[in-house]
mmCIF file of C-alpha atoms in Angstrom:
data_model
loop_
_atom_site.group_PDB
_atom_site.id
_atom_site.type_symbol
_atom_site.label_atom_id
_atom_site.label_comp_id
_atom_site.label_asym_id
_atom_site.label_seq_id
_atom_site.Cartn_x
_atom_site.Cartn_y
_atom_site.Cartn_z
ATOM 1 C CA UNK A 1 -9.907 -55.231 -65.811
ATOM 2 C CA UNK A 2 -9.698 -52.536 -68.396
ATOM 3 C CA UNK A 3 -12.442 -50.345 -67.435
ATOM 4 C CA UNK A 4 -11.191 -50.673 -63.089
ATOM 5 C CA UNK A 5 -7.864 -49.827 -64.063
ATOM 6 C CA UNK A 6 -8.699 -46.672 -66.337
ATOM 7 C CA UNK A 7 -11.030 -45.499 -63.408
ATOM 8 C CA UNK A 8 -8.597 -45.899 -60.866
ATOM 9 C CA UNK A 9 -6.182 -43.869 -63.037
ATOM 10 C CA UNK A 10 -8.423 -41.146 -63.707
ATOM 11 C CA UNK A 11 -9.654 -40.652 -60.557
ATOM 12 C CA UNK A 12 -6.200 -40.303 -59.247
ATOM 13 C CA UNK A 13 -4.663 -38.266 -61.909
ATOM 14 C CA UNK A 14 -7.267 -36.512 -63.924
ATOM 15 C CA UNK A 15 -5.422 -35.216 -66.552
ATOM 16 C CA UNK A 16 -4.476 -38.553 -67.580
ATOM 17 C CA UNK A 17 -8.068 -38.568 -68.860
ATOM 18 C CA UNK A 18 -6.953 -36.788 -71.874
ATOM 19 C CA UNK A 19 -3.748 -37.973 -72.539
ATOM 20 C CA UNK A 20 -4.640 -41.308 -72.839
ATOM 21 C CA UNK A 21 -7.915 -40.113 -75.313
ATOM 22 C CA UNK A 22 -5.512 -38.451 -77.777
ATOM 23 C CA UNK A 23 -3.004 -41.273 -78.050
ATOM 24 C CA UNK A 24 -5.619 -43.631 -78.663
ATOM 25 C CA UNK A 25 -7.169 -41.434 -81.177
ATOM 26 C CA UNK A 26 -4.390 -41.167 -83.558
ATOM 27 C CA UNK A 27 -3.833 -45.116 -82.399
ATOM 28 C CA UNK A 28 -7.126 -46.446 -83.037
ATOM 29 C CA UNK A 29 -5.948 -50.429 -81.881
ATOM 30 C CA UNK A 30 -4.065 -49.196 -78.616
ATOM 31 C CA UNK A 31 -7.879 -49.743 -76.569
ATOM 32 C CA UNK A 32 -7.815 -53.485 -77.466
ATOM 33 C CA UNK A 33 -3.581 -54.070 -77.147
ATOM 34 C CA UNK A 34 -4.255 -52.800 -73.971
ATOM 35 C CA UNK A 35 -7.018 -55.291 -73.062
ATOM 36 C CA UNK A 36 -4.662 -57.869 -74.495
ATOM 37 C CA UNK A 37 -2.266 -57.293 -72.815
ATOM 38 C CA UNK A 38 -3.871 -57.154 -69.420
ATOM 39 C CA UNK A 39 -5.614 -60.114 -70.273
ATOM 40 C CA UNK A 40 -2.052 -61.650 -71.004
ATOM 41 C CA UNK A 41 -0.142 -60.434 -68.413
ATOM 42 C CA UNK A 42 -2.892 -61.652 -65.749
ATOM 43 C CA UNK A 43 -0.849 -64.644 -64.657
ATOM 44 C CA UNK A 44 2.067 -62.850 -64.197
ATOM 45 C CA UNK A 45 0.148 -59.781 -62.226
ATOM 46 C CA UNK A 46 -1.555 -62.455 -59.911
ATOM 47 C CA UNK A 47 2.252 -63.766 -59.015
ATOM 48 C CA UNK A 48 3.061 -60.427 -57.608
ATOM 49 C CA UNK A 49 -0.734 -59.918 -56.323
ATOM 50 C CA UNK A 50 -1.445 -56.949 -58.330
ATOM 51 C CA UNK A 51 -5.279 -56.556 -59.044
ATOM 52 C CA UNK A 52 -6.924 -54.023 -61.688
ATOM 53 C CA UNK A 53 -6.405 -50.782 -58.715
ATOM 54 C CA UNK A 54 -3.173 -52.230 -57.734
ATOM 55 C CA UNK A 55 -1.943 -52.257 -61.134
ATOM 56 C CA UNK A 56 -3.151 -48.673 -61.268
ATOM 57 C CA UNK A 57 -1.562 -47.340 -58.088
ATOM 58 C CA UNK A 58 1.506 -48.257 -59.302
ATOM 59 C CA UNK A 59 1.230 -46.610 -62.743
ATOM 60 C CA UNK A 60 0.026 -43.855 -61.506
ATOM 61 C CA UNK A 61 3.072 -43.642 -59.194
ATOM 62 C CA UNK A 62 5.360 -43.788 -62.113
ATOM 63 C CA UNK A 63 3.664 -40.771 -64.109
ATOM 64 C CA UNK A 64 3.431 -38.743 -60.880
ATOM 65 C CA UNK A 65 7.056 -39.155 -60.468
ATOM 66 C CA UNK A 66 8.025 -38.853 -64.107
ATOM 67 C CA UNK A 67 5.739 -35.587 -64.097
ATOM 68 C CA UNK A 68 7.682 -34.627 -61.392
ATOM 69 C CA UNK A 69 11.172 -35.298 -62.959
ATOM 70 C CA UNK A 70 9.961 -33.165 -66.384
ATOM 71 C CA UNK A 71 9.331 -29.922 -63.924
ATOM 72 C CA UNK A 72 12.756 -30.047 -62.487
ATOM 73 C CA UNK A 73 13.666 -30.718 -66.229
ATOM 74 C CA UNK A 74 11.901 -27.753 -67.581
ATOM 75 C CA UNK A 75 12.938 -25.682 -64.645
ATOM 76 C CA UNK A 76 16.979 -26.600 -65.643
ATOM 77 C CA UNK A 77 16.670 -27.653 -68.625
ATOM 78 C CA UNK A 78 18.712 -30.320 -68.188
ATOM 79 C CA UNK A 79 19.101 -33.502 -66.386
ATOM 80 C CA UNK A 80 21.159 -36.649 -65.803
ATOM 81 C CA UNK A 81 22.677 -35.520 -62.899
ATOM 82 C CA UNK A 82 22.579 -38.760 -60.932
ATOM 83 C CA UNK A 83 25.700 -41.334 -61.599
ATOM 84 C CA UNK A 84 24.769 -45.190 -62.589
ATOM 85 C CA UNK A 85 26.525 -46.593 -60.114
ATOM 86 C CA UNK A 86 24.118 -44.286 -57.443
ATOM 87 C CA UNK A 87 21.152 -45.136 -59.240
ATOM 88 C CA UNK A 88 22.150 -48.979 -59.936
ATOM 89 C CA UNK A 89 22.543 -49.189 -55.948
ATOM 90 C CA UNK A 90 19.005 -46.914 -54.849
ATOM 91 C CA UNK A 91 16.719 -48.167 -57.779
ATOM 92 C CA UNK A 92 18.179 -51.248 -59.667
ATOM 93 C CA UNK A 93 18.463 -53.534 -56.977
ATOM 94 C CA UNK A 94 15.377 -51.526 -55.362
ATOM 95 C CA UNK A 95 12.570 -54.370 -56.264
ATOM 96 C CA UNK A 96 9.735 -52.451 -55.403
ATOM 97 C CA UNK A 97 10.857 -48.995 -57.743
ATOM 98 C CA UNK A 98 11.825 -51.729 -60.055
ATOM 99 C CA UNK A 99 8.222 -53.591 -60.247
ATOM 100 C CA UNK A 100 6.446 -50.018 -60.643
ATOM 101 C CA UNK A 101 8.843 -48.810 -63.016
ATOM 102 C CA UNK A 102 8.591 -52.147 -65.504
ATOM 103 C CA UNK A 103 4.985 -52.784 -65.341
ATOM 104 C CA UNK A 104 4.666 -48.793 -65.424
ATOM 105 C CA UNK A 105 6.986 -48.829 -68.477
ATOM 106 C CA UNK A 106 4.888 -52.155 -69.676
ATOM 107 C CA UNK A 107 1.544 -50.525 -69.342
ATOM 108 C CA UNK A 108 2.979 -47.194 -71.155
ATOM 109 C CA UNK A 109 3.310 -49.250 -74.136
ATOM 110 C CA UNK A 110 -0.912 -49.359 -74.446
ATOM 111 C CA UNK A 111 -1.450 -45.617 -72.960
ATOM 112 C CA UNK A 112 1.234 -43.433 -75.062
ATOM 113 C CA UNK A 113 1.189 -43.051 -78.859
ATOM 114 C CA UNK A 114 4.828 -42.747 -78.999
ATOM 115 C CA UNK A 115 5.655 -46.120 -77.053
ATOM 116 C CA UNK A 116 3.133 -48.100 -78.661
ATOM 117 C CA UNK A 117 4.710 -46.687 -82.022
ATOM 118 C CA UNK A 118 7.971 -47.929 -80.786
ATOM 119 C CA UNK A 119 6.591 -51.786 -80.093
ATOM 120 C CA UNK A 120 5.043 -52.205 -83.454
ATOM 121 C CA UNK A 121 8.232 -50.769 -85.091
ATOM 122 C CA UNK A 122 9.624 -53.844 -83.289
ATOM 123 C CA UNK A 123 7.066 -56.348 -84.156
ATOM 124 C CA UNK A 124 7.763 -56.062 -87.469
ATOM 125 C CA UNK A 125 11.796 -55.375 -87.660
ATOM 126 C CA UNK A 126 11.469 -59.110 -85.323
ATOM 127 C CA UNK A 127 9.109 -60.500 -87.953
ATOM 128 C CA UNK A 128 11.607 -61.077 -90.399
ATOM 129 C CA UNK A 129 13.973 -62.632 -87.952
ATOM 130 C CA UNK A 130 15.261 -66.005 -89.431
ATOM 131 C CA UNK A 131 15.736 -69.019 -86.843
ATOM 132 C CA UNK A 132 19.048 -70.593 -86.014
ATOM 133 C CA UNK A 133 20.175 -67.405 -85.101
ATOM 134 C CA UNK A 134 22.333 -66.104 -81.514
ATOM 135 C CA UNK A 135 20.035 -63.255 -79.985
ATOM 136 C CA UNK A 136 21.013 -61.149 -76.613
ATOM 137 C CA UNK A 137 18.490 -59.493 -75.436
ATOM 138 C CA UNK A 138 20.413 -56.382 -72.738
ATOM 139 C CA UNK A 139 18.025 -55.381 -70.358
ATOM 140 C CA UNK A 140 14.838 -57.269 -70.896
ATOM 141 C CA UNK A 141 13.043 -55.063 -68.405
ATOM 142 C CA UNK A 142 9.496 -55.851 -68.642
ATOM 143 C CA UNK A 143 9.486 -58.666 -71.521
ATOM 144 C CA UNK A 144 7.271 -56.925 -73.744
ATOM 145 C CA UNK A 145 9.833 -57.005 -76.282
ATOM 146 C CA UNK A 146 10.962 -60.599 -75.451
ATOM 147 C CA UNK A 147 7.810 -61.838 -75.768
ATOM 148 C CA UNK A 148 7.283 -60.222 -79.044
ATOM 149 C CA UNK A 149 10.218 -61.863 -79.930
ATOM 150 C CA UNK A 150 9.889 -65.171 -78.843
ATOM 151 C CA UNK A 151 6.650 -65.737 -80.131
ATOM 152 C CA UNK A 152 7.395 -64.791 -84.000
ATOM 153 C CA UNK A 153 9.320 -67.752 -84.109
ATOM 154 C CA UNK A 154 11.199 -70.617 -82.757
ATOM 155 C CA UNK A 155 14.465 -72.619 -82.898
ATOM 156 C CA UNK A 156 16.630 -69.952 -82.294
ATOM 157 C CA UNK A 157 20.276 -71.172 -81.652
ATOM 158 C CA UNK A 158 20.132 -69.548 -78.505
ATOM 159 C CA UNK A 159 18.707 -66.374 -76.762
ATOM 160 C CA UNK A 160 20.296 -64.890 -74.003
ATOM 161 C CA UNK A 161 18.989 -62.585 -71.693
ATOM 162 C CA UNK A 162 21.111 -59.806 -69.785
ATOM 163 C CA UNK A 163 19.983 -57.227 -67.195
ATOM 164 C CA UNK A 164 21.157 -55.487 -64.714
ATOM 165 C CA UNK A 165 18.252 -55.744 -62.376
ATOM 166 C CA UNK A 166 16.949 -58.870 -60.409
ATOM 167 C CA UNK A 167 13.590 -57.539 -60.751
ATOM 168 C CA UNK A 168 13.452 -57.547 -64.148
ATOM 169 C CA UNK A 169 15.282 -60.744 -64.704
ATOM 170 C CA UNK A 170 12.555 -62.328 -62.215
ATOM 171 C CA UNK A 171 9.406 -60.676 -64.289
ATOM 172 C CA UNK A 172 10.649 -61.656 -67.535
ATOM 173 C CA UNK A 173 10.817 -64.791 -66.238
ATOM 174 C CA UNK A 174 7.554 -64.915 -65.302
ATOM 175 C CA UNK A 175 6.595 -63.587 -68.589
ATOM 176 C CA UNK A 176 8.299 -66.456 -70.322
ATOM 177 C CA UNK A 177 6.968 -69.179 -67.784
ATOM 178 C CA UNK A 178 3.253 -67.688 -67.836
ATOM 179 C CA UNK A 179 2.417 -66.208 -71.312
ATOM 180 C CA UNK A 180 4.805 -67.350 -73.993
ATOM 181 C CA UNK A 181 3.943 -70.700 -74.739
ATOM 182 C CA UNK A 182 6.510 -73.604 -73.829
ATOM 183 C CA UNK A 183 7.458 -74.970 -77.199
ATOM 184 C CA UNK A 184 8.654 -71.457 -77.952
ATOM 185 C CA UNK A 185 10.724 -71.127 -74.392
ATOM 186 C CA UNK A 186 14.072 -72.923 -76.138
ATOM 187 C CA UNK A 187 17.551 -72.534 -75.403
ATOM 188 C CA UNK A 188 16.981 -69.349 -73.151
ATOM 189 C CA UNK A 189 19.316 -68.308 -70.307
ATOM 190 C CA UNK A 190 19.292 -65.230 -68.084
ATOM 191 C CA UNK A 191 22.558 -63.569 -66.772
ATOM 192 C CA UNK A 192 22.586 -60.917 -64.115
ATOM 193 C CA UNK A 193 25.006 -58.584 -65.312
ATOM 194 C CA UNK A 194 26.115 -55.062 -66.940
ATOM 195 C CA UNK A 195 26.964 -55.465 -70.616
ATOM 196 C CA UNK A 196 29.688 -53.247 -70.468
ATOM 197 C CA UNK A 197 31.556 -55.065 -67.836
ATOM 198 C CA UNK A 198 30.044 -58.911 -69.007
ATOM 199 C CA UNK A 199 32.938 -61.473 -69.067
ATOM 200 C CA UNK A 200 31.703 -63.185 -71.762
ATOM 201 C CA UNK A 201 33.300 -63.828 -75.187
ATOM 202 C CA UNK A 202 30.147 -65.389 -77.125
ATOM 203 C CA UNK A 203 29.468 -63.364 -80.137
ATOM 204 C CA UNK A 204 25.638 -62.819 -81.919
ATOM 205 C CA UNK A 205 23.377 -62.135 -84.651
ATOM 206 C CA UNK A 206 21.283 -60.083 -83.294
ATOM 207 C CA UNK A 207 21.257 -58.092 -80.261
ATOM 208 C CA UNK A 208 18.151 -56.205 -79.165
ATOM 209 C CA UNK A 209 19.119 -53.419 -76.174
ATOM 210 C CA UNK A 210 15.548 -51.394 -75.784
ATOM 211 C CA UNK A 211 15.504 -48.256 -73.673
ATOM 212 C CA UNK A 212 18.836 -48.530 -72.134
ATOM 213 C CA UNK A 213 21.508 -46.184 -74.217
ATOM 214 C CA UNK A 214 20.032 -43.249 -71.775
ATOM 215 C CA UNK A 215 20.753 -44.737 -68.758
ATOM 216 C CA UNK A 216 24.325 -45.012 -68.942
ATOM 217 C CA UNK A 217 27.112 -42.564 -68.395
ATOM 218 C CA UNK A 218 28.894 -43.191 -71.547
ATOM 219 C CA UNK A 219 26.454 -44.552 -74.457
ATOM 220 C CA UNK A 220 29.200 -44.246 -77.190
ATOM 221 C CA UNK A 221 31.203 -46.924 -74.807
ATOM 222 C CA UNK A 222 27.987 -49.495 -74.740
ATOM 223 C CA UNK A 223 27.908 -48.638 -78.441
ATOM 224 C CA UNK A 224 31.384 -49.984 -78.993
ATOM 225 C CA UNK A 225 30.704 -52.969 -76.505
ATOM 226 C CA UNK A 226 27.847 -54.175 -78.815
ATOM 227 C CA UNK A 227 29.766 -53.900 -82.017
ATOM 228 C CA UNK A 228 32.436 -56.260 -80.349
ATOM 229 C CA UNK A 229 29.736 -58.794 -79.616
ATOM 230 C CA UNK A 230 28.204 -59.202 -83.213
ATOM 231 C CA UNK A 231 28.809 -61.557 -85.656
ATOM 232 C CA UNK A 232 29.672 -60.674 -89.149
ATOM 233 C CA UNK A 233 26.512 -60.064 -90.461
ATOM 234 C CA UNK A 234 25.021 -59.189 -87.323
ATOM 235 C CA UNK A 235 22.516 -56.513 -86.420
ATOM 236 C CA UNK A 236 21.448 -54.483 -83.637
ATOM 237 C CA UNK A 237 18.045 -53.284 -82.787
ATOM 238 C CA UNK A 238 17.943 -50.049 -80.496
ATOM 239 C CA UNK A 239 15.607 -47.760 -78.761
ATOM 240 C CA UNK A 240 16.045 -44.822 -76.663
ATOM 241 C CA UNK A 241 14.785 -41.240 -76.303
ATOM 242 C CA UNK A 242 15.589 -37.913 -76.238
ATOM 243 C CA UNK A 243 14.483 -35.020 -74.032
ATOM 244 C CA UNK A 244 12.678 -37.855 -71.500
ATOM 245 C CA UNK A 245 13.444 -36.985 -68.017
ATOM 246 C CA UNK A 246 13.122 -39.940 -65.450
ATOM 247 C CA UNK A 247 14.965 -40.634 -61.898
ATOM 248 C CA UNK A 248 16.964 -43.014 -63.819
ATOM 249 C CA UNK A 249 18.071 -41.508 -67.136
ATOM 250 C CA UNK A 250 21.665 -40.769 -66.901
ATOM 251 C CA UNK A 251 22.113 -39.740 -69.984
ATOM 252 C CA UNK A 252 20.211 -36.502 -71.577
ATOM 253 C CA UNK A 253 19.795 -36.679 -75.512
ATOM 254 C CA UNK A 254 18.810 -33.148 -76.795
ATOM 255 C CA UNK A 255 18.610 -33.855 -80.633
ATOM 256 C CA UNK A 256 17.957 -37.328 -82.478
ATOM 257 C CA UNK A 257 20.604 -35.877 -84.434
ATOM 258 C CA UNK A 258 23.276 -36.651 -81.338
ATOM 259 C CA UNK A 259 21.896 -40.537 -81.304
ATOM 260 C CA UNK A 260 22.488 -40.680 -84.600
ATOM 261 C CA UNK A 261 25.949 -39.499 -84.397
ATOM 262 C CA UNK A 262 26.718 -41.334 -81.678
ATOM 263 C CA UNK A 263 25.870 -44.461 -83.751
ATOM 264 C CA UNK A 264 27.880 -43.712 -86.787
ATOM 265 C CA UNK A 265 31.003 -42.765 -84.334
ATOM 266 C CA UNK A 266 30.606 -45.930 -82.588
ATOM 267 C CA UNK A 267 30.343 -47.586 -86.287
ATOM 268 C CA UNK A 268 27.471 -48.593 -86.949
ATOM 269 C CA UNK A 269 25.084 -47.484 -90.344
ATOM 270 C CA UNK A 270 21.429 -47.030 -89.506
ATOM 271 C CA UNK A 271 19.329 -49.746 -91.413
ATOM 272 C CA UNK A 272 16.411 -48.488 -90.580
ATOM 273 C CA UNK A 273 14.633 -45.981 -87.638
ATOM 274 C CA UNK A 274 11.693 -44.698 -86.684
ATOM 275 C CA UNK A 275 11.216 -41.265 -85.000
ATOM 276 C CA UNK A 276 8.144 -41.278 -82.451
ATOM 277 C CA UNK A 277 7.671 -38.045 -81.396
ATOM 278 C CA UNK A 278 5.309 -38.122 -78.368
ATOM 279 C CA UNK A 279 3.064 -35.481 -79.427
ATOM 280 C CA UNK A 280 1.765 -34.595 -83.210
ATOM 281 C CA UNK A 281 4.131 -32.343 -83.968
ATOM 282 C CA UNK A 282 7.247 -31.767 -86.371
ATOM 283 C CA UNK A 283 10.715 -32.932 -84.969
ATOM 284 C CA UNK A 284 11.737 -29.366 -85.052
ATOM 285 C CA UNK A 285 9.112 -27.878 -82.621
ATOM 286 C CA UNK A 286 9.520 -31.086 -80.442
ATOM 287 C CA UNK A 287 13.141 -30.350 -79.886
ATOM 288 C CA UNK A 288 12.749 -26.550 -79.540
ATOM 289 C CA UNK A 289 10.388 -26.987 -76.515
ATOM 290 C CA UNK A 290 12.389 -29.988 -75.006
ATOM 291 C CA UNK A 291 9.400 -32.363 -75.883
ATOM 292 C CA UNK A 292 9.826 -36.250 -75.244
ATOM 293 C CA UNK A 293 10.937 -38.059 -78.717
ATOM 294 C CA UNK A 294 11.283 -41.865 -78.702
ATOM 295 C CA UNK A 295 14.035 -43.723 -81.171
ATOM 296 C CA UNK A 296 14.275 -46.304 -82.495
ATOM 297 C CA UNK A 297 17.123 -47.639 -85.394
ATOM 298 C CA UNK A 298 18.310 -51.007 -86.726
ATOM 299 C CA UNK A 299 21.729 -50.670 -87.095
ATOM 300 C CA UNK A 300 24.513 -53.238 -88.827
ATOM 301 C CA UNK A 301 28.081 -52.429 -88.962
ATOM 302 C CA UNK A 302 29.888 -49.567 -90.854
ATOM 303 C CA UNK A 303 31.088 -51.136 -94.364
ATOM 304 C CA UNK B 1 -1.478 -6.710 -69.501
ATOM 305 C CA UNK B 2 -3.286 -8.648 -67.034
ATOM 306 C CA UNK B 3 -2.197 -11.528 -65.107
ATOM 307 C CA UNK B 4 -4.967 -12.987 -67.114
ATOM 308 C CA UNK B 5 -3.684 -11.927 -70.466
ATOM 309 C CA UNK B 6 -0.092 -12.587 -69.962
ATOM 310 C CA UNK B 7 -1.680 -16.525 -68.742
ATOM 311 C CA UNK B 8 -3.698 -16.575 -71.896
ATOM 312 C CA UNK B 9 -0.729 -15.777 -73.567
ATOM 313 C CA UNK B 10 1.478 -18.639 -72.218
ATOM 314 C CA UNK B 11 -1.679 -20.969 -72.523
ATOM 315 C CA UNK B 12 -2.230 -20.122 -76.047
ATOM 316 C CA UNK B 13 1.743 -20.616 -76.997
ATOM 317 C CA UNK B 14 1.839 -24.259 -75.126
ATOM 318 C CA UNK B 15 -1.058 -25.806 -76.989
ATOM 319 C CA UNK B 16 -0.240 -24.007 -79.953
ATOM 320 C CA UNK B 17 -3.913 -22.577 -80.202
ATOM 321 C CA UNK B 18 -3.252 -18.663 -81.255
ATOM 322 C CA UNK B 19 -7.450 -18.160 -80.655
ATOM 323 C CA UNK B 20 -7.491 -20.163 -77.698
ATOM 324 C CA UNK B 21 -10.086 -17.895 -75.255
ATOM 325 C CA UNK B 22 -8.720 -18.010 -71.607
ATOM 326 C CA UNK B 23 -11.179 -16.771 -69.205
ATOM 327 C CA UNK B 24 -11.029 -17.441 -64.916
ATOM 328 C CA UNK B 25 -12.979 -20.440 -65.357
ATOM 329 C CA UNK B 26 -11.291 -22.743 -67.739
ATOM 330 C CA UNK B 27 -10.417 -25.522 -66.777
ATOM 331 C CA UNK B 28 -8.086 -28.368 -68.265
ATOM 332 C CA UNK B 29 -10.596 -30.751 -69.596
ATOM 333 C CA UNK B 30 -12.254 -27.377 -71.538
ATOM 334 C CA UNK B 31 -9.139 -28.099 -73.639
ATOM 335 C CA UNK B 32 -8.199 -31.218 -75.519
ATOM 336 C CA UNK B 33 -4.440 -30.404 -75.424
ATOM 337 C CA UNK B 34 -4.390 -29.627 -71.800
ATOM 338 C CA UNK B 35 -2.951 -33.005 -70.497
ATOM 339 C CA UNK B 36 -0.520 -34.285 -68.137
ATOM 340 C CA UNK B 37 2.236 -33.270 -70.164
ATOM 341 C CA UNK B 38 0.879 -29.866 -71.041
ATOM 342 C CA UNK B 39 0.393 -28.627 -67.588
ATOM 343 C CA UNK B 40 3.677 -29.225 -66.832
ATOM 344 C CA UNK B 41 4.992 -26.983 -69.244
ATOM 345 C CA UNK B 42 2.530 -24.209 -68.650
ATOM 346 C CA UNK B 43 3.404 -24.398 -65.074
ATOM 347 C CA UNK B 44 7.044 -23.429 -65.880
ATOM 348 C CA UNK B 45 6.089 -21.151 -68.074
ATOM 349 C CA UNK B 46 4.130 -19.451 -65.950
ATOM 350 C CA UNK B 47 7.085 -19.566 -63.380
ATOM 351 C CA UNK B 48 9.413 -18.259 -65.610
ATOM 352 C CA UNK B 49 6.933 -15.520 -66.891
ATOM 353 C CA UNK B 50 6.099 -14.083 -63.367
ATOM 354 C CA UNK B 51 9.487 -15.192 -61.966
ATOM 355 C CA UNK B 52 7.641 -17.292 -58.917
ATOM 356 C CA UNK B 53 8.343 -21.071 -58.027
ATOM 357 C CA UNK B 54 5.553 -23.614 -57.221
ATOM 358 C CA UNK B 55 5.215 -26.688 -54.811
ATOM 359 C CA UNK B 56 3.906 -29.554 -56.186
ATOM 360 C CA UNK B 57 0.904 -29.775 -53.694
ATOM 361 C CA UNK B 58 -0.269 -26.063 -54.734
ATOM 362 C CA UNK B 59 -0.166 -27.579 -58.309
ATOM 363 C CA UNK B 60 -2.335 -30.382 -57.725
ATOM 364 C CA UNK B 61 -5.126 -28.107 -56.093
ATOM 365 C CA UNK B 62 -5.536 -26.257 -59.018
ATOM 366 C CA UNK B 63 -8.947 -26.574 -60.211
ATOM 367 C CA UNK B 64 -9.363 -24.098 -63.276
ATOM 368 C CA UNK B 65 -7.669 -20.927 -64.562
ATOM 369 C CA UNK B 66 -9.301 -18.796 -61.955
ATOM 370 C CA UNK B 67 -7.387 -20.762 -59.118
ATOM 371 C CA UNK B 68 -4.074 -20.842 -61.341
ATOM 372 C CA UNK B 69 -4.220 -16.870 -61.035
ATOM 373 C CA UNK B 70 -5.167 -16.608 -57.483
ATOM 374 C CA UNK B 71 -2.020 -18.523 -56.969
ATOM 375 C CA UNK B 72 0.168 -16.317 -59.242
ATOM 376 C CA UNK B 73 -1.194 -13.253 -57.373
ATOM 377 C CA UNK B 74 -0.371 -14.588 -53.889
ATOM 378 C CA UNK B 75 3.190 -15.896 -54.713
ATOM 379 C CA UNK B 76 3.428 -12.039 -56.365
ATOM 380 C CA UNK B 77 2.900 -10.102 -53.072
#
């Protein structure tokens, strides 16, 4: 399935040839996470009839139009022009922009350096996750990260799941049904909501919001809306990106330096982060030529 | 300068090659830092430089450096 999807790719957009070749070259196990996860995720493709060149089409789709969305970036040099509510209505509830943009997003994780860096930064932060703990996932998206998750571990007290999307409620359910295995399934729920605006008074331990800061209007609000939800104690896994045009990034970070500050306003102390630049080069000249950075932080409240 | 040099020029600043050698028949995969991303930004650059505005479908005919400047002269006249 490997080789027919990387064919498909290339033949469609050549220069993907050589992006993928240098990620995996400074990521030497991204070739076989990829096959893994295809492998894995086979179930779950066959539910929404996606072969190898299906699979492709739709990746492809997403780079074209993310290509497309860093040109009109360059040319502006900004973006995030687009309100949430606008995009919530046109692409959220949009299933089929929805499917292509998770398992896009999903597949990204196995074909860009900086996004793979990003998932094994998470592997091991949820790794040393003890059981009997309250965990909210906020926008599960394409249950990469839920699955990595769920399968270090079980017994959690409970682990709650909240998205704004149908579609990505419905393939991280899939996820959960197909590939995680059933004994580690426990005490899961899914809510179909937006954090922000979530009438819910249960408090947690650990709260895991991936890739989701830059698509709201007003991050340092969401900020504050996760502090109120933690337990004493409690900590808060995060990642976002700066510089990283897309049709539905609201929010344009210029500096990892704003995320940060943004956090500590909000506060929160940074645990621990990782900065995933998505080419080899110094943070400096990334953010001088408006380069995509990825971000990740572990963050507990400000003593 | 050249259309040429003033291309080499933006070529050699975007993948950060100084010696890079930019001649009409380059093409992307001649150059390991020529990807997706890449020719994105040299497209703008190139915009900016020569002060001309491409269509995505003129992009994704390009075939090497030669074609790139062909393109550049027409939008010029």
């Amino acid at each position: 399935m490997k080789e027919l999807f990387l064919e498909t790719v290339f033949q469609r957009i050549p220069s993907q040839r050589q992006s993928i070749k240098k990620a995996w070259s400074l990521n030497p196990d991204m070739p076989l996470e990829l096959e893994r996860f295809l492998d894995a995720y086979k179930p779950v493709f066959q539910f929404f009839s996606l072969d190898a060149q299906g699979l492709a089409g739709i990746y492809c789709e997403m780079i074209e139009e993310m290509l497309h969305a860093r040109l009109e970036f360059l040319r502006s040099g900004t973006y995030g022009k687009g309100s949430a509510a606008k995009i919530d209505r046109e692409l959220y509830q949009n299933p089929a922009w929805m499917m292509k943009q998770l398992l896009g997003l999903a597949l990204s994780h196995f074909t860009w350096g900086h996004h793979y860096q990003l998932l094994k930064f998470y592997r091991e932060i949820s790794g040393r996750k003890a059981c009997k703990e309250h965990i909210l996932e906020i926008g599960s998206g394409h249950g990469l990260y839920t699955q990595a998750l769920l399968e270090k571990t079980s017994g959690w007290a409970s682990f709650d799941i909240l998205d704004i999307s149908p579609t990505a409620l419905q393939l991280t359910q899939q996820v959960l049904e197909t590939i995680v295995p059933a004994e580690k399934v426990q005490n899961v729920s899914f809510c179909q909501n937006d954090v922000i605006h979530w009438e819910s008074s249960k408090k947690y331990d650990f709260i895991t919001m991936g890739e989701v800061l830059e698509h709201v209007e007003a991050p340092d609000v969401l900020l504050r809306a996760l502090k109120k939800r933690l337990n004493k104690g409690g900590r808060v896994f995060i990642t976002t990106c700066a510089n990283s045009p897309s049709p539905d990034h609201v929010y344009h970070f210029q500096r990892i330096q704003e995320i940060r500050e943004l956090m500590y306003e909000a506060g929160f102390s940074i645990v621990r982060e990782l900065v995933a630049p998505s080419v080899d080069k110094p943070l400096a000249y990334m953010e001088e030529k408006k380069l995509d950075v990825s971000y990740a932080a572990v963050l507990e409240e400000l003593k | 300068m050249t259309i040429l040099e003033r291309v080499e020029a933006i070529l050699r600043d975007v993948f950060d090659l100084p010696q890079l050698v930019v001649t009409p028949n380059l093409t992307a995969q001649d150059v390991e830092e020529w990807d997706s991303i890449a020719h994105i930004r040299v497209v703008v650059a190139i915009e900016q430089k020569f002060k001309v505005k491409f269509a995505l479908g003129e992009l994704q005919s390009l075939q090497n450096v030669g074609d790139m400047l062909r393109l550049i002269e027409k939008k010029m006249q």
